[in-house]
Every structure is written in C-alpha cells, then in structure tokens.
Short mmCIF file of C-alpha atoms in Angstrom, two decimals:
data_model
loop_
_atom_site.label_atom_id
_atom_site.label_comp_id
_atom_site.label_asym_id
_atom_site.label_seq_id
_atom_site.Cartn_x
_atom_site.Cartn_y
_atom_site.Cartn_z
CA UNK A 631 0.15 0.02 -0.13
CA UNK A 632 1.26 3.78 -0.68
CA UNK A 633 2.56 4.92 2.52
CA UNK A 634 1.20 8.49 1.63
CA UNK A 635 -2.08 7.37 0.89
CA UNK A 636 -2.35 5.40 3.98
CA UNK A 637 -1.07 8.30 5.98
CA UNK A 638 -3.87 10.79 4.60
CA UNK A 639 -6.58 7.97 4.85
CA UNK A 640 -5.98 6.66 8.61
CA UNK A 641 -7.58 8.11 11.40
CA UNK A 642 -6.01 10.52 13.51
CA UNK A 643 -3.72 9.48 16.24
CA UNK A 644 -4.65 8.81 20.17
CA UNK A 645 -3.35 11.51 22.37
CA UNK A 646 -0.16 9.38 23.09
CA UNK A 647 0.73 10.01 19.57
CA UNK A 648 0.27 13.57 19.30
CA UNK A 649 2.88 16.52 19.70
CA UNK A 650 3.74 16.72 23.26
CA UNK A 651 4.46 20.49 24.90
CA UNK A 652 8.47 20.27 25.87
CA UNK A 653 9.82 21.81 28.90
CA UNK A 654 13.33 23.09 27.88
CA UNK A 655 16.10 22.84 30.65
CA UNK A 656 17.49 25.69 31.91
CA UNK A 657 20.90 25.70 30.51
CA UNK A 658 21.00 24.44 27.05
CA UNK A 659 23.12 25.99 23.73
CA UNK A 660 21.79 28.30 21.41
CA UNK A 661 19.44 26.28 19.09
CA UNK A 662 19.52 26.72 15.19
CA UNK A 663 16.55 24.67 13.55
CA UNK A 664 17.45 22.47 10.60
CA UNK A 665 14.51 23.09 8.42
CA UNK A 666 15.28 19.94 6.00
CA UNK A 667 16.29 17.31 8.82
CA UNK A 668 13.68 14.78 10.47
CA UNK A 669 15.42 12.64 13.16
CA UNK A 670 13.67 9.21 14.03
CA UNK A 671 14.85 8.03 17.67
CA UNK A 672 13.88 5.15 20.10
CA UNK A 673 15.38 2.44 22.28
CA UNK A 674 16.60 -0.88 20.11
CA UNK A 675 13.46 -2.81 19.14
CA UNK A 676 11.21 0.01 18.66
CA UNK A 677 11.67 -0.19 14.87
CA UNK A 678 13.42 2.84 13.94
CA UNK A 679 15.54 1.75 11.35
CA UNK A 680 12.58 0.09 9.32
CA UNK A 681 10.42 3.43 9.83
CA UNK A 682 13.37 5.61 8.96
CA UNK A 683 13.64 3.43 5.51
CA UNK A 684 9.86 3.46 4.90
CA UNK A 685 9.66 7.26 5.63
CA UNK A 686 12.34 8.00 2.98
CA UNK A 687 10.71 5.82 0.49
CA UNK A 688 7.44 7.11 0.89
CA UNK A 689 8.40 10.77 1.02
CA UNK A 690 10.71 10.17 -2.25
CA UNK A 691 7.57 9.81 -4.38
CA UNK A 692 6.59 13.49 -3.98
CA UNK A 693 9.87 15.29 -3.00
CA UNK A 694 13.98 14.65 -2.70
CA UNK A 695 14.50 12.47 0.62
CA UNK A 696 17.06 10.17 1.81
CA UNK A 697 17.76 8.42 5.16
CA UNK A 698 20.95 8.76 7.13
CA UNK A 699 22.26 6.76 9.68
CA UNK A 700 23.61 8.75 12.53
CA UNK A 701 25.05 6.12 15.03
CA UNK A 702 28.52 5.01 15.89
CA UNK A 703 30.57 1.53 15.04
CA UNK A 704 27.58 -0.54 15.64
CA UNK A 705 25.27 -0.80 12.84
CA UNK A 706 25.82 0.40 9.36
CA UNK A 707 29.17 2.17 10.30
CA UNK A 708 30.36 -1.12 11.41
CA UNK A 709 29.48 -2.81 8.24
CA UNK A 710 31.29 -0.21 6.05
CA UNK A 711 34.48 -0.90 8.48
CA UNK A 712 34.12 -4.37 7.80
CA UNK A 713 34.60 -4.14 4.16
CA UNK A 714 37.78 -2.21 4.47
CA UNK A 715 40.52 -4.39 3.01
CA UNK A 716 42.55 -7.05 4.90
CA UNK A 717 42.43 -5.09 8.21
CA UNK A 718 38.12 -4.22 8.17
CA UNK A 719 37.04 -7.12 9.95
CA UNK A 720 39.45 -7.28 12.89
CA UNK A 721 39.27 -3.32 13.21
CA UNK A 722 35.46 -3.41 13.49
CA UNK A 723 35.71 -6.04 16.03
CA UNK A 724 38.38 -3.94 18.06
CA UNK A 725 36.35 -0.88 17.61
CA UNK A 726 32.85 -2.51 18.99
CA UNK A 727 34.59 -4.23 21.71
CA UNK A 728 35.85 -0.81 22.81
CA UNK A 729 32.90 0.96 22.38
CA UNK A 730 30.89 -1.77 24.59
CA UNK A 731 33.27 -1.61 27.41
CA UNK A 732 33.34 2.15 27.33
CA UNK A 733 29.44 2.67 27.08
CA UNK A 734 29.00 1.34 30.67
CA UNK A 735 29.08 4.50 32.41
CA UNK A 736 29.23 3.24 35.71
CA UNK A 737 32.65 2.18 35.05
CA UNK A 738 35.91 3.85 34.88
CA UNK A 739 37.15 4.30 31.53
CA UNK A 740 40.03 1.49 30.98
CA UNK A 741 42.70 4.16 29.92
CA UNK A 742 44.07 7.23 27.66
CA UNK A 743 43.95 5.03 24.58
CA UNK A 744 40.31 4.26 24.84
CA UNK A 745 39.10 7.72 25.56
CA UNK A 746 41.39 8.88 22.30
CA UNK A 747 39.39 6.05 20.36
CA UNK A 748 36.06 7.07 21.81
CA UNK A 749 37.08 11.10 21.19
CA UNK A 750 37.66 9.83 17.46
CA UNK A 751 34.11 8.52 17.46
CA UNK A 752 32.76 11.88 18.47
CA UNK A 753 34.75 13.64 15.72
CA UNK A 754 33.51 10.94 13.18
CA UNK A 755 29.87 12.14 14.37
CA UNK A 756 30.58 15.75 13.89
CA UNK A 757 31.65 14.90 10.18
CA UNK A 758 28.46 13.00 9.85
CA UNK A 759 26.57 15.80 10.87
CA UNK A 760 27.94 18.38 8.90
CA UNK A 761 27.44 15.92 5.69
CA UNK A 762 23.59 15.51 7.06
CA UNK A 763 23.37 19.31 6.76
CA UNK A 764 24.85 19.91 3.75
CA UNK A 765 22.56 17.42 2.24
CA UNK A 766 19.66 19.45 3.67
CA UNK A 767 20.85 22.71 2.72
CA UNK A 768 20.74 21.53 -1.23
CA UNK A 769 16.81 20.63 -1.00
CA UNK A 770 16.79 17.03 0.14
CA UNK A 771 14.76 16.25 3.27
CA UNK A 772 16.89 14.28 5.23
CA UNK A 773 15.70 11.28 7.77
CA UNK A 774 18.35 10.85 10.27
CA UNK A 775 18.16 7.70 12.05
CA UNK A 776 19.22 8.36 15.53
CA UNK A 777 20.74 11.98 16.20
CA UNK A 778 23.22 13.45 18.56
CA UNK A 779 22.54 14.96 21.95
CA UNK A 780 24.29 16.68 24.81
CA UNK A 781 21.99 16.33 27.47
CA UNK A 782 22.67 12.63 28.64
CA UNK A 783 26.13 11.34 28.46
CA UNK A 784 26.95 7.86 26.81
CA UNK A 785 27.03 6.55 23.17
CA UNK A 786 24.09 4.37 24.13
CA UNK A 787 21.88 7.74 24.08
CA UNK A 788 23.84 9.38 21.16
CA UNK A 789 25.41 11.65 23.90
CA UNK A 790 28.97 12.09 24.76
CA UNK A 791 31.07 8.91 25.46
CA UNK A 792 33.57 10.49 27.83
CA UNK A 793 32.90 12.00 31.40
CA UNK A 794 35.27 14.21 33.20
CA UNK A 795 34.03 12.16 36.20
CA UNK A 796 35.23 8.74 34.68
CA UNK A 797 38.40 10.20 33.83
CA UNK A 798 41.81 8.82 35.74
CA UNK A 799 43.99 11.41 34.49
CA UNK A 800 44.42 14.89 33.13
CA UNK A 801 44.52 13.46 29.48
CA UNK A 802 41.42 11.87 29.66
CA UNK A 803 39.74 14.96 31.61
CA UNK A 804 41.01 17.23 28.67
CA UNK A 805 39.21 14.81 25.99
CA UNK A 806 35.94 14.50 28.15
CA UNK A 807 35.90 18.79 28.12
CA UNK A 808 36.69 19.16 24.48
CA UNK A 809 34.22 15.98 23.53
CA UNK A 810 31.45 17.89 25.41
CA UNK A 811 31.99 20.90 23.54
CA UNK A 812 31.58 19.10 20.42
CA UNK A 813 27.97 17.70 21.64
CA UNK A 814 27.37 21.01 22.65
CA UNK A 815 28.20 22.42 18.89
CA UNK A 816 26.30 19.74 17.57
CA UNK A 817 23.02 19.95 19.94
CA UNK A 818 22.84 23.65 18.76
CA UNK A 819 21.66 22.20 15.32
CA UNK A 820 18.24 20.93 16.27
CA UNK A 821 16.12 18.95 13.71
CA UNK A 822 13.18 20.39 12.41
CA UNK A 823 11.40 17.54 13.63
CA UNK A 824 12.08 14.48 16.14
CA UNK A 825 9.80 11.57 15.85
CA UNK A 826 10.37 9.31 19.00
CA UNK A 827 9.18 5.78 19.40
CA UNK A 828 8.24 4.90 22.44
CA UNK A 829 8.35 1.25 23.75
CA UNK A 830 8.51 -0.59 26.96
CA UNK A 831 11.47 -2.85 27.60
CA UNK A 832 9.89 -6.10 27.63
CA UNK A 833 8.32 -5.50 24.29
CA UNK A 834 11.82 -4.50 23.01
CA UNK A 835 13.50 -7.57 24.39
CA UNK A 836 10.74 -9.52 22.71
CA UNK A 837 11.98 -7.99 19.37
CA UNK A 838 15.64 -7.71 20.08
CA UNK A 839 16.53 -10.89 22.27
CA UNK A 840 20.01 -10.33 21.77
CA UNK A 841 20.13 -7.28 23.67
CA UNK A 842 20.45 -7.67 27.49
CA UNK A 843 17.05 -6.71 29.16
CA UNK A 844 18.79 -4.66 31.80
CA UNK A 845 20.13 -2.32 28.86
CA UNK A 846 16.83 -1.86 27.20
CA UNK A 847 15.42 -1.01 30.57
CA UNK A 848 17.76 1.51 30.98
CA UNK A 849 17.33 2.94 27.55
CA UNK A 850 13.47 2.76 27.55
CA UNK A 851 13.82 4.78 30.58
CA UNK A 852 16.73 7.59 29.70
CA UNK A 853 15.51 8.30 26.03
CA UNK A 854 12.03 9.71 26.81
CA UNK A 855 14.04 12.21 28.87
CA UNK A 856 15.91 13.90 26.16
CA UNK A 857 14.79 17.35 24.90
CA UNK A 858 17.02 17.61 21.98
CA UNK A 859 17.60 21.39 22.84
CA UNK A 860 13.74 22.28 22.56
CA UNK A 861 13.13 20.53 19.30
CA UNK A 862 9.44 19.87 18.20
CA UNK A 863 8.96 16.30 19.07
CA UNK A 864 6.33 13.74 18.18
CA UNK A 865 6.23 10.83 20.14
CA UNK A 866 4.71 7.49 18.56
CA UNK A 867 3.59 4.24 20.71
CA UNK A 868 5.85 1.72 18.82
CA UNK A 869 3.93 -0.97 20.26
CA UNK A 870 1.22 -0.07 18.01
CA UNK A 871 0.40 -1.86 14.52
CA UNK A 872 3.30 -0.66 12.31
CA UNK A 873 0.90 0.87 9.48
CA UNK A 874 -0.43 3.17 12.11
CA UNK A 875 3.00 4.11 13.34
CA UNK A 876 3.93 4.91 9.62
CA UNK A 877 0.89 6.64 9.01
CA UNK A 878 0.93 9.06 12.14
CA UNK A 879 4.94 9.79 11.25
CA UNK A 880 4.14 10.70 7.45
CA UNK A 881 1.57 13.03 8.92
CA UNK A 882 3.73 14.61 11.64
CA UNK A 883 6.42 15.29 8.81
CA UNK A 884 3.65 16.50 6.37
CA UNK A 885 2.62 19.21 9.24
CA UNK A 886 6.05 19.95 10.49
CA UNK A 887 8.27 19.88 7.03
CA UNK A 888 5.56 20.49 4.05
CA UNK A 889 6.84 19.92 0.72
CA UNK A 890 8.03 22.63 -1.54
CA UNK A 891 5.28 23.84 -3.69
CA UNK A 892 5.52 23.07 -7.39
CA UNK A 893 6.18 25.68 -9.87
#
C-alpha cells in the first residue's frame, strides 16, 4: 500500500501519539533549527530503522528525501568498516569491543588510549552531522536514524561517551571536556522534527532478544527524557500496529516540514 495514501486515510492518532509540549532545561546551547532534517529516535527494538527507511521511501514519491544513519561503530558504520580491505573485520571487532566496554557509564574508562578512540568516534559524528546538514541545505529532506544530543552522557543515548567524572588522569579529563563541547555544538543544530518511538523494555526485548534486558530497560527509561535542545517532538507508541506508526509519522512530517510548492 502507498504509505502516503495510508497516512492521509488513517484515523487521527490517539492523544499518546500527538505532539508533546516540551519544557526546555534551563541551560542549553543556543539552537538553530535544521529545516530539512527529521530525526527518528528510540530504544533498540522500537523499529526506528524500518521506519526511517519507509519514511524516506514514501516521501521520495513526491519530494527529494534520503535516510542517513547517524550512529557510530555499531550498525551500518560497523558494516562499512568490515568491508575495508585486509584490516576491516579485525578493526571492526576491536572498535566494537572498545565501545561496548566504554558505554558502561558506571565504570571508569580503561585508559587514555580508549578515551582517545572514543574522542575520534565523536569527531566522526561531527563529520556525519556536517554531511547531513549539507545534504539538507541542497534541498533534500534528510531522515536521520538517531541523532546526537548533549543532555545525557553515553554513546548508548547518542550523547558524549566520555565524562570528566570517569577520567583517571588529566588527559582523559581534557578529552572529556573537549568532547562535551563537540556535543554542545552539535546539539545547537536541532532537527525540524524529532520522531520518538516509545516502547517498553519487555516488548523491546521480545523483538531484540540478543540485547540485555537491563540495557533495554535503561534506554526505555532514559531516552524519553531527552529534549533535543527544545526541538519539536512527536512521540509515537511503537507497540501499535506498524501501519499506524508509519501513517502517524508521515502526517507529522507533512505538518512540520511541508513539501515545497511545485512551480
């Protein structure tokens, strides 16, 4: 079925799927809205990858649109590294292991080298955001799967991976302070719309049984707290039938980022 037709024919969403008023935290970076960027965020198992792909596919029927993955080593970025000649597979395994170890925000960072690797990951994310902005400025509606934020630390939440409190030495603390500045600057570039898929941990675990339940519980509780620097946010119940989720998301995009009028 045509997803755009589905969006127009589907009944109005329940109150739980409407745009939520946001209370912006007291001290946030000055914001600049990226008019051509829509972010899709949510816990693992919420269906954000499928939704981002289907949104881009449906929107391309009447406007320029692309999906862009904004995560780090896991997911598509890891797959790209694996394809590098000779060193790709081994490098991906090494980097993924470092990220998993460092993502536990309750533990101290293992050392200066790992902190440096994590800082390079954050620089990579800055580059990815710059490319996203360039495409959006060229007139393409960008559907970003995941999006950087500066409110909650941890790569799990697309925030800074380092923290001054976790550093054992002055080098790590310096890197952490510099990384926070990177994320503060990225957070200034807020999307025109954030589509947040809300899901409970048990349902997410049923869909992603290879993910630890404790990790999913933490994400399910923490991600809804992120305000994305006061961006416009639509929350959608990801446990609803997928056709309803897709239709609600398409309606939200058409309202927040209407297609350019044809000459």
